[in-house]
CSV table of C-alpha atoms in Angstrom, one decimal:
chain,number,residue,atom,x,y,z
D,1,UNK,CA,0.0,0.0,0.0
D,2,UNK,CA,1.2,3.5,-0.9
D,3,UNK,CA,-0.2,6.2,1.3
D,4,UNK,CA,-0.1,9.8,0.1
D,5,UNK,CA,-0.7,13.0,2.1
D,6,UNK,CA,-1.3,16.0,-0.1
D,7,UNK,CA,-2.3,19.6,0.1
D,8,UNK,CA,-5.0,19.9,-2.5
D,9,UNK,CA,-6.8,22.8,-4.2
D,10,UNK,CA,-9.9,21.7,-6.1
D,11,UNK,CA,-11.7,24.3,-8.2
D,12,UNK,CA,-15.0,22.6,-8.0
D,13,UNK,CA,-15.2,21.7,-4.3
D,14,UNK,CA,-17.8,23.6,-2.2
D,15,UNK,CA,-15.8,23.2,1.0
D,16,UNK,CA,-12.6,24.6,-0.5
D,17,UNK,CA,-14.4,27.5,-2.1
D,18,UNK,CA,-16.3,28.3,1.1
D,19,UNK,CA,-13.1,28.2,3.3
D,20,UNK,CA,-11.4,30.5,0.8
D,21,UNK,CA,-14.1,33.1,1.1
D,22,UNK,CA,-15.0,32.8,4.7
D,23,UNK,CA,-13.3,32.3,8.1
D,24,UNK,CA,-14.4,28.7,8.5
D,25,UNK,CA,-12.7,25.3,8.5
D,26,UNK,CA,-14.1,21.8,7.7
D,27,UNK,CA,-13.1,18.4,9.1
D,28,UNK,CA,-14.8,15.2,8.0
D,29,UNK,CA,-16.2,12.7,10.5
D,30,UNK,CA,-17.7,10.3,8.0
D,31,UNK,CA,-17.8,10.1,4.2
D,32,UNK,CA,-19.3,7.7,1.7
D,33,UNK,CA,-19.2,7.8,-2.1
D,34,UNK,CA,-22.5,6.9,-3.8
D,35,UNK,CA,-21.5,5.6,-7.3
D,36,UNK,CA,-25.1,5.4,-8.5
D,37,UNK,CA,-25.5,9.2,-8.4
D,38,UNK,CA,-21.8,10.1,-8.5
D,39,UNK,CA,-21.8,12.1,-5.3
D,40,UNK,CA,-19.9,12.2,-2.0
D,41,UNK,CA,-22.0,12.1,1.2
D,42,UNK,CA,-20.4,13.4,4.3
D,43,UNK,CA,-20.9,14.3,8.0
D,44,UNK,CA,-18.6,17.2,8.6
D,45,UNK,CA,-17.7,19.6,11.5
D,46,UNK,CA,-17.5,23.3,10.6
D,47,UNK,CA,-15.6,25.6,12.8
D,48,UNK,CA,-16.0,29.4,12.4
D,49,UNK,CA,-13.8,32.3,13.6
D,50,UNK,CA,-17.0,33.5,15.4
D,51,UNK,CA,-20.7,33.0,15.2
D,52,UNK,CA,-21.0,35.5,12.3
D,53,UNK,CA,-18.3,33.8,10.2
D,54,UNK,CA,-19.9,30.4,10.9
D,55,UNK,CA,-23.4,31.6,9.7
D,56,UNK,CA,-21.9,33.2,6.6
D,57,UNK,CA,-19.9,30.1,5.8
D,58,UNK,CA,-22.8,27.8,6.2
D,59,UNK,CA,-25.0,29.9,3.9
D,60,UNK,CA,-22.3,30.0,1.3
D,61,UNK,CA,-21.7,26.2,1.5
D,62,UNK,CA,-25.5,25.5,1.2
D,63,UNK,CA,-25.8,27.7,-1.9
D,64,UNK,CA,-22.7,26.4,-3.8
D,65,UNK,CA,-23.5,25.2,-7.3
D,66,UNK,CA,-21.9,21.8,-6.5
D,67,UNK,CA,-23.9,21.2,-3.4
D,68,UNK,CA,-26.7,18.6,-4.0
D,69,UNK,CA,-28.0,18.1,-0.5
D,70,UNK,CA,-27.4,20.0,2.8
D,71,UNK,CA,-28.8,19.5,6.4
D,72,UNK,CA,-27.7,21.3,9.5
D,73,UNK,CA,-27.6,18.6,12.2
D,74,UNK,CA,-26.5,20.7,15.2
D,75,UNK,CA,-25.0,24.1,15.9
D,76,UNK,CA,-23.4,25.6,19.0
D,77,UNK,CA,-21.4,28.7,19.4
D,78,UNK,CA,-18.9,28.9,16.5
D,79,UNK,CA,-19.2,25.2,15.5
D,80,UNK,CA,-21.7,23.2,13.6
D,81,UNK,CA,-22.2,19.6,12.4
D,82,UNK,CA,-23.7,19.2,8.9
D,83,UNK,CA,-24.7,16.5,6.5
D,84,UNK,CA,-23.9,17.2,2.9
D,85,UNK,CA,-23.9,15.5,-0.5
D,86,UNK,CA,-21.7,17.1,-3.2
D,87,UNK,CA,-21.3,16.2,-6.9
D,88,UNK,CA,-18.2,14.2,-7.7
D,89,UNK,CA,-15.2,16.6,-8.2
D,90,UNK,CA,-12.6,16.1,-10.9
D,91,UNK,CA,-10.0,15.0,-8.3
D,92,UNK,CA,-12.4,12.5,-6.7
D,93,UNK,CA,-13.1,11.0,-10.1
D,94,UNK,CA,-9.4,10.7,-10.8
D,95,UNK,CA,-8.7,8.9,-7.5
D,96,UNK,CA,-11.6,6.5,-8.1
D,97,UNK,CA,-10.5,5.8,-11.7
D,98,UNK,CA,-7.2,4.5,-10.3
D,99,UNK,CA,-8.8,2.5,-7.5
D,100,UNK,CA,-7.7,4.9,-4.9
D,101,UNK,CA,-9.2,5.0,-1.4
D,102,UNK,CA,-9.4,7.4,1.5
D,103,UNK,CA,-6.9,6.6,4.4
D,104,UNK,CA,-7.6,9.5,6.7
D,105,UNK,CA,-9.9,12.5,7.4
D,106,UNK,CA,-10.2,15.5,5.2
D,107,UNK,CA,-9.3,18.9,6.6
D,108,UNK,CA,-10.1,22.1,4.7
D,109,UNK,CA,-8.8,25.5,5.6
D,110,UNK,CA,-7.9,28.7,3.8
D,111,UNK,CA,-8.9,27.4,0.3
D,112,UNK,CA,-6.9,24.1,0.4
D,113,UNK,CA,-7.6,20.6,1.6
D,114,UNK,CA,-5.4,18.0,3.3
D,115,UNK,CA,-6.1,14.7,1.6
D,116,UNK,CA,-4.9,11.3,2.8
D,117,UNK,CA,-5.3,8.7,0.1
D,118,UNK,CA,-3.9,5.2,-0.7
D,119,UNK,CA,-3.1,3.2,-3.8
D,120,UNK,CA,-2.1,-0.5,-4.3
D,121,UNK,CA,1.2,0.0,-6.1
D,122,UNK,CA,3.8,2.7,-6.9
D,123,UNK,CA,3.0,2.6,-10.6
D,124,UNK,CA,-0.7,3.3,-10.1
D,125,UNK,CA,0.2,6.0,-7.6
D,126,UNK,CA,2.4,7.8,-10.2
D,127,UNK,CA,-0.3,7.5,-12.9
D,128,UNK,CA,-3.0,8.9,-10.5
D,129,UNK,CA,-0.8,11.8,-9.6
D,130,UNK,CA,-0.2,12.6,-13.2
D,131,UNK,CA,-3.9,12.6,-13.8
D,132,UNK,CA,-4.5,14.9,-10.9
D,133,UNK,CA,-2.1,17.5,-12.3
D,134,UNK,CA,-4.2,18.1,-15.3
D,135,UNK,CA,-7.0,20.0,-13.6
D,136,UNK,CA,-5.9,20.5,-10.0
D,137,UNK,CA,-3.2,22.2,-7.9
D,138,UNK,CA,-1.6,20.1,-5.2
D,139,UNK,CA,1.6,19.4,-3.3
D,140,UNK,CA,2.5,16.0,-2.1
D,141,UNK,CA,3.4,16.4,1.6
D,142,UNK,CA,4.4,12.8,2.2
D,143,UNK,CA,4.5,9.5,0.4
D,144,UNK,CA,5.1,6.3,2.2
D,145,UNK,CA,5.0,2.6,1.4
D,146,UNK,CA,3.4,0.7,4.2
D,147,UNK,CA,4.3,-2.9,4.9
D,148,UNK,CA,1.8,-5.5,6.0
D,149,UNK,CA,3.1,-5.5,9.6
D,150,UNK,CA,2.7,-1.7,9.7
D,151,UNK,CA,-0.9,-2.0,8.4
D,152,UNK,CA,-1.6,-4.6,11.1
D,153,UNK,CA,-0.4,-2.3,13.8
D,154,UNK,CA,-2.5,0.6,12.5
D,155,UNK,CA,-5.6,-1.6,12.4
D,156,UNK,CA,-5.1,-3.2,15.8
D,157,UNK,CA,-4.3,0.1,17.6
D,158,UNK,CA,-6.9,2.4,16.2
D,159,UNK,CA,-8.5,2.7,19.6
D,160,UNK,CA,-5.2,3.7,21.2
D,161,UNK,CA,-4.7,6.4,18.6
D,162,UNK,CA,-8.2,7.7,19.3
D,163,UNK,CA,-7.5,7.8,23.0
D,164,UNK,CA,-4.4,10.0,22.4
D,165,UNK,CA,-6.4,12.3,20.1
D,166,UNK,CA,-9.1,12.7,22.7
D,167,UNK,CA,-6.4,13.6,25.3
D,168,UNK,CA,-5.1,16.3,23.1
D,169,UNK,CA,-8.6,17.6,22.4
D,170,UNK,CA,-9.2,17.8,26.2
D,171,UNK,CA,-6.5,20.5,26.4
D,172,UNK,CA,-7.6,24.1,26.6
D,173,UNK,CA,-6.0,26.5,24.2
D,174,UNK,CA,-3.9,28.0,27.0
D,175,UNK,CA,-2.7,24.5,28.1
D,176,UNK,CA,-2.0,23.5,24.5
D,177,UNK,CA,0.0,26.7,23.8
D,178,UNK,CA,1.9,26.4,27.0
D,179,UNK,CA,2.9,22.8,26.4
D,180,UNK,CA,3.9,23.7,22.8
D,181,UNK,CA,6.0,26.6,24.0
D,182,UNK,CA,7.7,24.4,26.7
D,183,UNK,CA,8.8,21.9,24.0
D,184,UNK,CA,9.9,24.7,21.7
D,185,UNK,CA,12.0,26.3,24.4
D,186,UNK,CA,13.6,23.0,25.4
D,187,UNK,CA,12.0,22.9,28.8
D,188,UNK,CA,11.9,19.1,28.7
D,189,UNK,CA,15.4,18.6,27.3
D,190,UNK,CA,18.2,17.0,29.2
D,191,UNK,CA,20.0,19.1,30.2
D,192,UNK,CA,17.1,21.6,30.3
D,193,UNK,CA,17.6,24.5,27.9
D,194,UNK,CA,14.4,26.5,28.6
D,195,UNK,CA,13.0,27.8,31.8
D,196,UNK,CA,9.6,28.8,33.2
D,197,UNK,CA,10.8,32.4,32.9
D,198,UNK,CA,11.3,31.9,29.1
D,199,UNK,CA,7.8,30.6,28.7
D,200,UNK,CA,6.3,33.2,31.0
D,201,UNK,CA,8.0,36.0,29.0
D,202,UNK,CA,6.5,34.7,25.8
D,203,UNK,CA,2.9,34.9,27.1
D,204,UNK,CA,3.3,37.8,29.5
D,205,UNK,CA,2.2,35.9,32.6
D,206,UNK,CA,3.8,34.9,35.8
D,207,UNK,CA,6.0,31.8,36.3
D,208,UNK,CA,3.4,30.3,38.8
D,209,UNK,CA,0.7,30.6,36.1
D,210,UNK,CA,2.9,28.9,33.5
D,211,UNK,CA,3.8,26.1,36.0
D,212,UNK,CA,0.1,25.6,36.8
D,213,UNK,CA,-1.0,25.4,33.1
D,214,UNK,CA,1.9,23.1,32.3
D,215,UNK,CA,1.1,20.7,35.1
D,216,UNK,CA,-2.5,20.6,34.0
D,217,UNK,CA,-1.6,19.9,30.4
D,218,UNK,CA,0.9,17.2,31.4
D,219,UNK,CA,-1.6,15.5,33.7
D,220,UNK,CA,-4.3,15.3,30.9
D,221,UNK,CA,-1.9,14.1,28.3
D,222,UNK,CA,-0.1,11.6,30.6
D,223,UNK,CA,-3.4,10.1,31.7
D,224,UNK,CA,-4.4,9.4,28.1
D,225,UNK,CA,-1.0,8.1,27.2
D,226,UNK,CA,-1.3,5.5,30.0
D,227,UNK,CA,-4.8,4.5,28.8
D,228,UNK,CA,-3.4,4.2,25.2
D,229,UNK,CA,-0.5,2.0,26.4
D,230,UNK,CA,-2.9,-0.3,28.2
D,231,UNK,CA,-4.8,-0.9,24.9
D,232,UNK,CA,-1.8,-1.4,22.6
D,233,UNK,CA,-1.7,-4.8,20.9
């Protein structure tokens, strides 16, 4: 299996067009292609910069020429969950023509989309990429050939991966930013390069505040790591 991650710009995709014109992002939860009517059916999370941006983005998405069906499932604050059905795009058709398949979620932001797709051989992969170049703009971010044992590990440990993702999602923005800054400054290096003072200066807060946020972030992440380790197979 060849797995490709690419940054894709489709000119006929409602999600990409909407994210290009409005301050919203899209992340798929579920998708299914219906070949009988050549359309992609999705359940997708929409995040807006604020309530106004979300409302404008949802209206633009619903009214796009390539949108065949649209239903708002839920909405709260600056986020929404919608069900959509869009006409097959040129890029989708090319992937399907080469027996490609989706290997990860779509994420759409600022007029481009992160695609994770797979093919059965290097030769088919090269032919598919050449076909995509005709009518689409994209950059291949990564390309990897997965061995059978790697695929087995992925399949067996999907629950552990989901546990880690949930742990990261539990972090508040302050906790996430503080943890990222600690890593960037070398706070966890041996010997330690960064200090609480370095991190505090970056955010304009006190050292005790940084220490408190960092301990909270570490506790949340470590609890999930332990849970994930228990479920590894």
